Short mmCIF file of C-alpha atoms in Angstrom, two decimals:
data_model
loop_
_atom_site.label_atom_id
_atom_site.label_comp_id
_atom_site.label_asym_id
_atom_site.label_seq_id
_atom_site.Cartn_x
_atom_site.Cartn_y
_atom_site.Cartn_z
CA GLY A 1 0.00 0.00 0.00
CA CYS A 2 0.91 3.64 -0.32
CA ASP A 3 2.30 5.55 2.63
CA PRO A 4 0.72 9.05 2.74
CA SER A 5 3.41 10.42 5.05
CA SER A 6 6.09 9.35 2.56
CA ILE A 7 4.20 11.12 -0.23
CA GLY A 8 4.12 14.27 1.88
CA LYS A 9 7.87 14.08 2.54
CA CYS A 10 8.62 13.54 -1.15
CA LEU A 11 6.44 16.50 -2.16
CA SER A 12 8.10 18.70 0.46
CA ALA A 13 11.53 17.69 -0.85
CA LEU A 14 10.52 18.38 -4.46
CA GLU A 15 9.04 21.77 -3.53
CA ALA A 16 12.24 22.67 -1.68
CA TRP A 17 14.13 22.15 -4.95
CA GLY A 18 11.63 24.13 -7.01
CA GLY A 19 9.41 21.26 -8.12
CA LYS A 20 5.68 21.70 -8.74
CA MET A 21 2.72 19.36 -8.68
CA LEU A 22 1.32 21.28 -11.68
CA VAL A 23 3.15 23.30 -14.32
CA SER A 24 2.34 26.58 -15.99
CA GLU A 25 1.35 27.00 -19.64
CA ASP A 26 4.81 28.21 -20.66
CA GLU A 27 6.38 25.21 -18.97
CA ARG A 28 3.90 22.85 -20.62
CA LYS A 29 4.84 24.17 -24.05
CA LYS A 30 8.29 22.72 -23.51
CA ILE A 31 6.77 19.27 -23.02
CA ARG A 32 4.87 17.18 -25.54
CA PRO A 33 1.24 18.39 -25.30
CA GLU A 34 -0.17 14.86 -25.47
CA ALA A 35 1.89 13.83 -22.44
CA ILE A 36 0.18 16.49 -20.32
CA GLU A 37 -3.31 16.62 -21.76
CA SER A 38 -4.04 12.97 -20.99
CA LEU A 39 -3.29 13.42 -17.29
CA PRO A 40 -6.11 14.26 -14.88
CA HIS A 41 -5.54 16.44 -11.85
CA PRO A 42 -3.96 14.46 -8.96
CA ILE A 43 -6.72 15.65 -6.62
CA TYR A 44 -9.28 14.32 -9.10
CA CYS A 45 -7.56 10.90 -9.08
CA MET A 46 -7.50 10.58 -5.30
CA ALA A 47 -11.10 11.75 -4.93
CA SER A 48 -12.29 9.34 -7.62
CA ALA A 49 -10.52 6.41 -5.91
CA TRP A 50 -11.71 7.48 -2.41
CA ARG A 51 -8.07 7.56 -1.22
CA VAL A 52 -8.67 9.74 1.82
CA SER A 53 -5.20 9.91 3.37
CA GLU A 54 -3.43 10.60 0.09
CA LEU A 55 -6.07 13.20 -0.82
CA ASN A 56 -5.46 15.01 2.44
CA VAL A 57 -1.70 15.09 1.84
CA LEU A 58 -2.01 16.31 -1.75
CA LEU A 59 -4.45 19.07 -0.81
CA SER A 60 -2.08 20.30 1.88
CA HIS A 61 0.51 20.84 -0.88
CA CYS A 62 -1.91 22.68 -3.19
CA ASN A 63 -3.14 26.24 -3.09
CA TYR A 64 -6.78 25.79 -2.14
CA ARG A 65 -7.26 29.36 -0.91
CA TYR A 66 -8.44 32.21 -3.09
CA PRO A 67 -7.05 33.89 -5.09
CA LEU A 68 -6.02 30.69 -6.86
CA LYS A 69 -2.57 30.55 -8.42
CA ASP A 70 -2.05 29.75 -12.08
CA GLU A 71 -0.16 26.53 -11.38
CA ASN A 72 -3.35 25.09 -9.87
CA VAL A 73 -5.22 25.51 -13.16
CA TYR A 74 -4.50 23.44 -16.26
CA VAL A 75 -6.10 25.92 -18.64
CA ILE A 76 -4.23 29.14 -17.94
CA GLY A 77 -5.93 32.44 -18.65
CA LYS A 78 -9.06 31.33 -16.84
CA ASP A 79 -9.16 34.17 -14.35
CA GLY A 80 -11.89 33.75 -11.76
CA ILE A 81 -12.14 29.97 -12.08
CA SER A 82 -13.61 28.27 -9.03
CA LEU A 83 -11.70 25.99 -6.68
CA ALA A 84 -13.77 22.98 -7.77
CA ALA A 85 -13.23 23.61 -11.49
CA SER A 86 -9.49 24.15 -11.04
CA PHE A 87 -9.20 20.69 -9.48
CA HIS A 88 -11.61 19.03 -11.97
CA TYR A 89 -14.57 18.93 -9.57
CA PRO A 90 -13.24 16.35 -7.07
CA LEU A 91 -16.32 16.56 -4.82
CA HIS A 92 -18.58 15.70 -7.75
CA THR A 93 -16.07 13.16 -9.07
CA SER A 94 -16.11 11.13 -5.84
CA LEU A 95 -19.89 10.76 -6.28
CA ILE A 96 -19.61 10.04 -10.00
CA SER A 97 -17.25 7.24 -8.94
CA LEU A 98 -20.10 5.80 -6.86
CA ARG A 99 -22.24 5.64 -10.02
CA ASN A 100 -19.36 4.01 -11.89
CA ARG A 101 -19.05 1.34 -9.22
CA LEU A 102 -22.77 0.65 -9.44
CA SER A 103 -22.40 0.17 -13.19
CA LYS A 104 -19.52 -2.21 -12.57
CA LEU A 105 -21.63 -4.10 -10.03
CA ARG A 106 -24.38 -4.45 -12.61
CA GLU A 107 -22.05 -5.61 -15.38
CA THR A 108 -19.57 -7.83 -13.56
CA GLY A 109 -20.99 -8.40 -10.08
CA SER A 110 -17.95 -6.69 -8.54
CA VAL A 111 -18.61 -5.29 -5.05
CA ASP A 112 -15.58 -3.02 -5.15
CA GLY A 113 -16.27 -0.13 -2.79
CA PHE A 114 -19.19 -1.81 -1.04
CA ASP A 115 -17.16 -4.38 0.91
CA ASP A 116 -15.83 -1.81 3.38
CA THR A 117 -17.27 -2.48 6.86
CA SER A 118 -15.97 0.60 8.67
CA SER A 119 -18.36 2.81 10.62
CA GLU A 120 -17.66 5.69 8.21
CA PRO A 121 -17.57 4.76 4.50
CA PRO A 122 -14.48 5.83 2.50
CA LEU A 123 -16.75 7.91 0.24
CA ALA A 124 -18.04 9.85 3.26
CA ARG A 125 -14.49 10.42 4.54
CA THR A 126 -13.43 11.64 1.08
CA ILE A 127 -16.30 14.13 0.93
CA ALA A 128 -15.64 15.30 4.49
CA VAL A 129 -12.02 16.13 3.59
CA LEU A 130 -13.05 18.08 0.48
CA LEU A 131 -15.71 20.07 2.36
CA ASP A 132 -13.15 20.93 5.04
CA TYR A 133 -10.90 22.39 2.33
CA GLY A 134 -13.57 24.82 1.15
CA PHE A 135 -15.25 23.03 -1.76
CA GLU A 136 -18.82 24.24 -2.19
CA PRO A 137 -21.63 21.80 -1.27
CA ASN A 138 -24.07 23.36 -3.79
CA GLU A 139 -21.78 24.08 -6.74
CA ARG A 140 -22.95 22.94 -10.16
CA ILE A 141 -20.56 21.45 -12.69
CA GLU A 142 -19.90 23.99 -15.45
CA SER A 143 -17.86 21.75 -17.71
CA ILE A 144 -14.13 21.69 -18.32
CA ASP A 145 -12.35 22.12 -21.63
CA PRO A 146 -12.03 18.83 -23.55
CA PHE A 147 -8.25 18.54 -23.24
CA GLY A 148 -8.28 14.97 -21.96
CA ASP A 149 -10.37 11.86 -21.56
CA ILE A 150 -11.79 12.76 -18.16
CA SER A 151 -13.56 15.83 -19.55
CA SER A 152 -16.22 13.60 -21.17
CA GLU A 153 -17.15 12.02 -17.85
CA ILE A 154 -17.42 15.37 -16.07
CA ASN A 155 -19.21 17.16 -18.88
CA LYS A 156 -21.94 14.50 -18.91
CA MET A 157 -22.95 15.82 -15.51
CA VAL A 158 -23.03 19.55 -16.36
CA GLY A 159 -25.44 21.39 -14.07
CA PHE A 160 -25.46 18.72 -11.32
CA THR A 161 -24.73 19.55 -7.69
CA PRO A 162 -23.04 16.93 -5.47
CA LEU A 163 -26.34 16.06 -3.79
CA GLN A 164 -28.03 15.63 -7.19
CA ILE A 165 -25.29 13.23 -8.31
CA LEU A 166 -25.93 11.27 -5.12
CA ALA A 167 -29.63 11.24 -6.01
CA ALA A 168 -28.70 9.95 -9.48
CA ALA A 169 -26.82 7.10 -7.79
CA VAL A 170 -29.99 6.27 -5.86
CA LEU A 171 -31.94 6.01 -9.12
CA ASP A 172 -29.12 3.88 -10.58
CA TRP A 173 -29.55 1.59 -7.60
CA LYS A 174 -33.29 1.38 -8.23
CA ASP A 175 -32.67 0.23 -11.81
CA LEU A 176 -30.00 -2.21 -10.62
CA SER A 177 -32.34 -3.71 -8.02
CA GLU A 178 -35.09 -4.23 -10.61
CA PHE A 179 -32.55 -5.74 -13.00
CA ALA A 180 -31.18 -8.12 -10.35
CA ALA A 181 -34.68 -9.15 -9.25
CA ASN A 182 -35.31 -10.65 -12.69
CA ASP A 183 -32.03 -12.58 -12.79
CA ASP A 184 -31.12 -14.99 -9.97
CA ALA A 185 -27.50 -14.95 -11.10
CA LYS A 186 -27.36 -11.20 -10.55
CA LYS A 187 -29.18 -11.22 -7.22
CA LEU A 188 -27.70 -8.73 -4.76
CA SER A 189 -26.53 -9.96 -1.38
CA LYS A 190 -28.03 -8.49 1.77
CA THR A 191 -24.58 -7.18 2.77
CA VAL A 192 -24.25 -5.15 -0.45
CA VAL A 193 -27.80 -3.81 -0.14
CA ASP A 194 -27.28 -2.73 3.46
CA ARG A 195 -23.88 -1.14 2.75
CA PHE A 196 -25.22 0.86 -0.19
CA LYS A 197 -28.12 2.23 1.84
CA PHE A 198 -25.70 3.08 4.63
CA TYR A 199 -23.40 4.87 2.13
CA ILE A 200 -26.23 6.95 0.72
CA GLU A 201 -27.73 7.98 4.05
CA THR A 202 -24.32 8.79 5.59
CA VAL A 203 -23.15 10.90 2.63
CA ALA A 204 -26.51 12.69 2.32
CA GLU A 205 -26.42 13.62 6.00
CA LEU A 206 -22.84 14.89 5.68
CA LEU A 207 -23.62 17.10 2.69
CA ILE A 208 -26.85 18.52 4.14
CA ARG A 209 -25.15 19.19 7.47
CA LYS A 210 -22.62 21.30 5.53
CA GLY A 211 -25.27 23.31 3.70
CA ALA A 212 -26.29 21.20 0.67
CA ARG A 213 -29.90 21.94 -0.30
CA ILE A 214 -32.54 19.54 -1.57
CA THR A 215 -34.67 22.44 -2.85
CA LEU A 216 -32.45 23.34 -5.81
CA GLU A 217 -33.93 23.15 -9.27
CA SER A 218 -33.22 20.25 -11.62
CA PRO A 219 -29.81 20.41 -13.35
CA PRO A 220 -29.88 22.77 -16.37
CA LEU A 221 -27.78 22.07 -19.44
CA SER A 222 -25.86 25.30 -19.01
CA ARG A 223 -25.46 28.29 -16.77
CA PRO A 224 -27.89 31.15 -17.54
CA GLY A 225 -26.59 33.32 -20.36
CA ARG A 226 -23.82 30.94 -21.36
CA LYS A 227 -23.40 28.43 -24.17
CA ILE A 228 -24.76 24.95 -23.78
CA CYS A 229 -22.18 22.26 -23.24
CA SER A 230 -23.62 18.97 -24.46
CA PRO A 231 -23.68 16.42 -21.65
CA GLU A 232 -23.11 13.61 -24.13
CA LEU A 233 -19.66 14.30 -25.52
CA PRO A 234 -18.03 11.45 -27.47
CA SER A 235 -16.18 9.06 -25.19
CA GLU A 236 -13.50 7.16 -27.07
CA SER A 237 -11.75 4.23 -25.46
CA ILE A 238 -9.65 5.19 -22.50
CA PRO A 239 -5.91 4.32 -22.46
CA ASN A 240 -5.11 1.41 -20.14
CA SER A 241 -2.34 3.50 -18.61
CA LEU A 242 -4.92 5.59 -16.75
CA HIS A 243 -5.96 4.56 -13.26
CA ARG A 244 -9.04 2.30 -13.29
CA SER A 245 -10.94 4.78 -11.09
CA VAL A 246 -10.45 7.44 -13.77
CA ARG A 247 -11.79 5.37 -16.64
CA LEU A 248 -15.20 6.20 -17.98
CA SER A 249 -17.92 3.67 -17.50
CA THR A 250 -21.37 3.36 -18.97
CA CYS A 251 -23.32 5.23 -16.28
CA GLN A 252 -27.05 5.19 -16.84
CA SER A 253 -28.50 8.34 -18.38
CA ILE A 254 -30.60 10.16 -15.80
CA GLU A 255 -33.76 12.11 -16.51
CA ARG A 256 -32.81 15.56 -15.24
CA SER A 257 -36.34 16.43 -14.19
CA LEU A 258 -36.12 13.70 -11.53
CA MET A 259 -33.28 15.57 -9.85
CA LYS A 260 -35.63 18.01 -8.09
CA ILE A 261 -34.81 16.13 -4.90
CA ASP A 262 -37.50 17.52 -2.60
CA LYS A 263 -40.11 16.27 -5.11
CA ASN A 264 -38.66 12.76 -5.42
CA SER A 265 -40.04 10.64 -2.56
CA TYR A 266 -37.91 7.59 -3.47
CA VAL A 267 -34.69 9.60 -3.15
CA ILE A 268 -35.89 11.35 0.01
CA GLU A 269 -36.55 7.97 1.63
CA PHE A 270 -33.04 6.77 0.75
CA PHE A 271 -31.59 9.97 2.22
CA GLY A 272 -33.13 9.07 5.59
CA GLY A 273 -36.66 10.41 5.30
CA GLU A 274 -38.16 13.87 5.22
CA GLU A 275 -38.19 14.36 9.00
CA LYS A 276 -34.52 13.45 9.41
CA ILE A 277 -33.48 15.72 6.53
CA LYS A 278 -35.35 18.67 8.08
CA ASN A 279 -33.67 18.14 11.45
CA ILE A 280 -30.22 17.94 9.85
CA ALA A 281 -30.85 21.09 7.80
CA LYS A 282 -31.90 22.97 10.96
CA SER A 283 -28.46 22.43 12.47
CA TRP A 284 -26.97 24.32 9.51
CA LEU A 285 -29.57 27.08 9.57
CA ARG A 286 -29.51 27.87 13.28
CA THR A 287 -28.27 31.34 14.29
CA SER A 288 -25.28 30.07 16.28
CA ASN A 289 -23.85 28.70 13.07
CA ARG A 290 -23.86 31.97 11.12
CA SER A 291 -20.49 33.50 11.98
CA VAL A 292 -16.99 32.38 12.80
CA LYS A 293 -13.89 34.15 14.04
CA GLY A 294 -11.30 34.64 11.31
CA LEU A 295 -7.59 33.97 11.78
CA GLY A 296 -6.26 35.97 8.83
CA LYS A 297 -5.72 32.87 6.68
CA ILE A 298 -8.56 33.68 4.28
CA LEU A 299 -7.97 36.78 2.14
CA LEU A 300 -11.07 38.92 2.69
CA HIS A 301 -11.66 41.71 0.21
CA SER A 302 -12.62 45.09 1.66
CA ASN A 303 -13.29 46.62 -1.76
CA LYS A 304 -17.01 46.36 -2.58
CA SER A 305 -16.67 47.77 -6.07
CA ALA A 306 -18.11 45.90 -9.04
CA ILE A 307 -16.57 42.54 -9.95
CA SER A 308 -15.90 41.85 -13.62
CA ASP A 309 -17.67 38.91 -15.17
CA SER A 310 -15.57 35.80 -15.69
CA PHE A 311 -16.49 33.14 -18.20
CA SER A 312 -14.27 30.61 -16.50
CA PRO A 313 -16.08 27.62 -14.95
CA GLY A 314 -17.43 28.81 -11.63
CA GLY A 315 -16.49 32.40 -12.40
CA SER A 316 -18.42 35.44 -11.20
CA ASP A 317 -21.39 36.66 -13.24
CA THR A 318 -23.70 39.59 -12.54
CA ARG A 319 -26.69 37.58 -13.84
CA SER A 320 -26.54 34.43 -11.71
CA CYS A 321 -25.02 32.88 -8.61
CA ALA A 322 -21.55 31.51 -9.32
CA ILE A 323 -22.34 28.46 -7.19
CA CYS A 324 -25.95 27.30 -7.71
CA TRP A 325 -26.67 29.35 -10.89
CA LYS A 326 -29.83 30.88 -9.45
CA SER A 327 -30.69 34.06 -11.41
CA PHE A 328 -30.48 37.34 -9.53
CA GLY A 329 -33.40 39.71 -9.20
CA LEU A 330 -33.87 43.32 -8.09
CA VAL A 331 -36.07 42.40 -5.12
CA LYS A 332 -35.97 38.64 -4.73
CA ASN A 333 -32.68 36.74 -4.64
CA ARG A 334 -30.48 39.82 -4.71
CA LYS A 335 -26.85 39.25 -5.53
CA HIS A 336 -24.20 39.35 -2.81
CA LEU A 337 -20.42 39.46 -2.96
CA CYS A 338 -18.46 36.65 -1.41
CA ARG A 339 -15.60 38.55 0.20
CA ALA A 340 -13.29 35.51 0.07
CA THR A 341 -13.72 34.36 -3.54
CA ALA A 342 -14.64 37.76 -5.07
CA ARG A 343 -17.67 36.25 -6.83
CA TYR A 344 -21.33 37.19 -6.92
CA VAL A 345 -23.41 34.64 -5.06
CA CYS A 346 -27.01 34.34 -3.89
CA GLU A 347 -28.35 34.74 -0.34
CA GLU A 348 -28.74 31.00 0.25
CA CYS A 349 -25.16 30.25 -0.83
CA SER A 350 -23.68 33.02 1.32
CA GLY A 351 -25.75 33.43 4.45
CA ARG A 352 -22.73 33.36 6.78
CA CYS A 353 -19.80 35.59 7.62
CA VAL A 354 -16.23 35.61 8.90
CA LEU A 355 -15.41 38.08 11.69
CA GLU A 356 -12.12 39.79 10.98
CA ARG A 357 -10.63 43.10 12.15
CA GLY A 358 -13.88 43.98 13.92
CA GLU A 359 -15.91 43.59 10.73
CA ALA A 360 -18.25 40.89 9.41
CA PHE A 361 -17.38 39.65 5.90
CA ARG A 362 -20.02 37.71 3.94
CA VAL A 363 -18.60 34.49 2.52
CA SER A 364 -19.88 31.44 0.67
CA ASP A 365 -20.82 28.25 2.49
CA GLY A 366 -17.64 26.49 1.45
CA GLN A 367 -15.40 29.33 2.62
CA PHE A 368 -17.35 29.47 5.89
CA SER A 369 -16.67 25.76 6.46
CA LEU A 370 -12.99 26.35 5.66
CA ALA A 371 -12.85 29.19 8.22
CA LYS A 372 -14.49 26.95 10.84
CA VAL A 373 -11.93 24.20 10.18
CA ASP A 374 -9.11 26.76 10.41
CA LEU A 375 -10.44 27.90 13.79
CA ARG A 376 -10.92 24.35 15.00
CA LYS A 377 -7.37 23.42 14.01
CA TYR A 378 -6.07 26.57 15.69
CA LEU A 379 -7.97 25.83 18.91
CA ASP A 380 -6.82 22.20 18.82
CA PHE A 381 -3.25 23.40 18.31
CA GLN A 382 -3.56 25.85 21.20
CA ASP A 383 -5.11 23.17 23.37
CA GLU A 384 -2.33 20.75 22.51
CA LYS A 385 0.21 23.50 23.13
CA ARG A 386 -1.30 24.19 26.57
CA LYS A 387 -1.23 20.48 27.37
CA THR A 388 2.41 20.28 26.30
CA GLN A 389 3.31 23.36 28.34
CA ARG A 390 1.40 22.03 31.35
CA LYS A 391 3.19 18.71 30.98
CA GLU A 392 6.55 20.48 30.73
CA ARG A 393 5.71 22.58 33.80
CA LEU A 394 4.78 19.45 35.74
CA GLU A 395 7.97 17.73 34.60
CA ASN A 396 10.05 20.76 35.56
CA ALA A 397 8.22 21.00 38.90
CA ASN A 398 8.86 17.31 39.50
CA LYS A 399 12.50 17.76 38.56
CA THR A 400 12.78 20.79 40.87
CA SER A 401 11.01 18.91 43.63
CA ALA A 402 13.29 15.93 43.11
CA THR A 403 16.35 18.20 43.18
CA LYS A 404 15.18 19.88 46.39
CA ARG A 405 14.34 16.49 47.85
CA ASP A 406 17.85 15.26 47.01
CA GLU A 407 19.35 18.41 48.48
CA ASN A 408 17.25 18.03 51.63
CA ASN A 409 18.22 14.39 51.88
CA SER A 410 21.87 15.32 51.51
CA LEU A 411 21.50 18.03 54.15
CA LYS A 412 19.68 15.61 56.45
CA GLU A 413 22.36 13.02 55.93
CA GLU A 414 25.03 15.59 56.66
CA ILE A 415 23.25 16.89 59.79
CA PHE A 416 22.20 13.52 61.09
CA GLY A 417 25.57 12.14 60.12
CA ARG A 418 27.26 14.60 62.44
CA VAL A 419 24.67 14.08 65.17
CA GLY A 420 24.85 10.33 64.73
CA LYS A 421 28.59 10.40 65.01
CA SER A 422 28.37 12.42 68.21
CA VAL A 423 25.74 10.05 69.59
CA ARG A 424 27.83 7.06 68.63
CA ASN A 425 30.89 8.58 70.23
CA TYR A 426 28.88 9.38 73.34
CA PHE A 427 27.54 5.89 73.65
CA LEU A 428 30.88 4.35 72.79
CA GLU A 429 32.57 6.38 75.56
CA GLU A 430 29.82 5.39 77.99
CA VAL A 431 30.23 1.75 77.03
CA GLU A 432 33.96 1.96 77.59
CA THR A 433 33.37 3.52 81.02
CA ASP A 434 30.86 0.81 81.86
CA ASN A 435 33.35 -1.82 80.75
CA GLU A 436 35.99 -0.40 83.05
CA ILE A 437 33.51 -0.34 85.94
CA ASN A 438 32.41 -3.87 85.17
CA ASN A 439 36.00 -5.01 85.02
CA ASN A 440 36.73 -3.45 88.40
CA GLN A 441 33.59 -4.94 89.87
CA THR A 442 34.49 -8.32 88.44
CA GLU A 443 37.99 -8.18 89.89
CA SER A 444 36.54 -7.15 93.28
CA LEU A 445 34.00 -9.94 93.14
CA ASN A 446 36.68 -12.43 92.21
CA SER A 447 38.78 -11.23 95.13
CA THR A 448 35.82 -11.57 97.47
CA LEU A 449 35.11 -15.04 96.16
CA ARG A 450 38.71 -16.00 96.65
CA GLN A 451 38.63 -14.67 100.23
CA THR A 452 35.39 -16.51 100.89
CA GLN A 453 36.90 -19.65 99.47
CA ASP A 454 39.94 -19.27 101.71
CA ALA A 455 37.67 -18.71 104.67
CA PHE A 456 35.74 -21.85 103.78
CA HIS A 457 38.97 -23.79 103.54
CA GLU A 458 40.15 -22.45 106.93
CA ARG A 459 36.78 -23.25 108.51
CA GLY A 460 37.00 -26.74 107.02
CA ASP A 461 40.34 -27.23 108.61
CA LYS A 462 39.00 -26.09 111.98
CA LEU A 463 36.02 -28.39 111.65
CA ASN A 464 38.34 -31.27 110.89
CA ASN A 465 40.38 -30.49 114.04
CA LEU A 466 37.21 -30.21 116.11
CA SER A 467 35.99 -33.56 114.79
CA GLU A 468 39.26 -35.18 115.77
CA LYS A 469 39.08 -33.65 119.25
CA THR A 470 35.44 -34.74 119.56
CA ASN A 471 36.38 -38.31 118.67
CA ALA A 472 39.22 -38.23 121.20
CA LEU A 473 36.91 -36.87 123.83
CA LYS A 474 34.38 -39.54 122.97
CA ASP A 475 37.00 -42.27 123.36
CA ALA A 476 38.12 -40.78 126.69
CA SER A 477 34.54 -40.68 127.90
CA THR A 478 34.08 -44.33 127.00
CA ASP A 479 37.25 -45.31 128.97
CA PHE A 480 36.07 -43.26 131.96
CA ALA A 481 32.70 -45.01 131.97
CA LYS A 482 34.37 -48.35 131.83
CA MET A 483 36.65 -47.48 134.79
CA ALA A 484 33.72 -46.19 136.77
CA LYS A 485 31.83 -49.45 136.26
CA GLU A 486 34.76 -51.53 137.36
CA LEU A 487 35.26 -49.38 140.43
CA ASN A 488 31.60 -49.70 141.28
CA GLU A 489 31.76 -53.49 141.06
CA GLN A 490 34.80 -53.62 143.30
CA GLN A 491 33.14 -51.53 145.93
CA GLN A 492 30.04 -53.64 145.98
CA GLY A 493 31.95 -56.86 146.37
CA GLY A 494 34.05 -55.62 149.24
CA PHE A 495 31.22 -54.65 151.56
CA PHE A 496 28.98 -57.75 151.30
CA TRP A 497 31.43 -60.49 150.85
#
């Protein structure tokens, strides 16, 4: 697959060395005309293929702000050309691609484009990007010069607005459903049916929420007061070298009178129903959505003098709105000047303003959407900047706190180190003193024990001597008793005998 970020880097590198995505007329004269004329605009290619990421990158490298530069326009000398025409109507092209895919589904059974299961279809994402870049939701195709093969496809849809092309796709689907109902081999799966309905309703809501109107008249063959450009230009075979999404396919011819959307109940039902459409439209029409703060990115013209008519596609004209082609009147539908594009537009296509330098500037719906996106991006950037700054402050505060904590810990260690040393010394000295005292007491106790032992020994000796004397005395007593007995016997015998 393609890497959009790599494309952006390559484009930036080429631009730094003077390269251009598009070349001027003088530069094209130096190249073979056929090599340039067969190439569609890169924005057209990405929009037709629904390549959202690449489309976003390419647009960021193009000049999509008025006044448009010459290098953005293939046909130079077309002063006053609209943004859509200069890029070959990419908003319309993305919807024409939907019709082409339906034709392919009818012919080959291919479900290319309808097998995406994301919550937001790639077609809706493509349209959302284009609307954010200022493309008009109600602009009619005013043809492009037939310099290449893609002009036939676009010119077939002259006079159609994006929402009317979407309605044409709905009618294509109706024909396809009837065709498939009569052929079991062509029967549409429930998945394809559900995805198509989801595509239509999602895209319709997106366009209406950005200002697309269902009340516009059916597509005319030409802008009022200008030559008719036949919608059925010859379409020769397309070179195989072109991208498949750029090739022309046999889209069904649509009866233009059916493109008065608010009168077509079948289309209204596919768009989500009348009640839903009204509620979506109210969100665009409410008062709070009528002005936006400008940031100086959109060039707003202060000069209200008359604007010269331009016969370029989408150019200003004093007779009709440059966007929806509605004819101006003296009382009803008075003309207004879009201060961003310097074109005359009607009230419905320019009911909003950009607030700049203390003044309100009327702008078209597309330029209003662009200003809102600019403001949103600016606020998001400021919000992200505040978050980054807050994060940096917290990190710095944490670093400062950690540094102070380390310093405090070092100071505590130093203080308590000194105190601890003193305490240790104190207790060590006390222990040494206690040891000396204990030693003295031990020596004294040992001396006392030795004296006691000597005394015990001396007493033992005395006891031994006493025992010997006691035994001697006992023996003497026994001898005395014996002598006394004998003497007593002698005395008794002498008196009686």
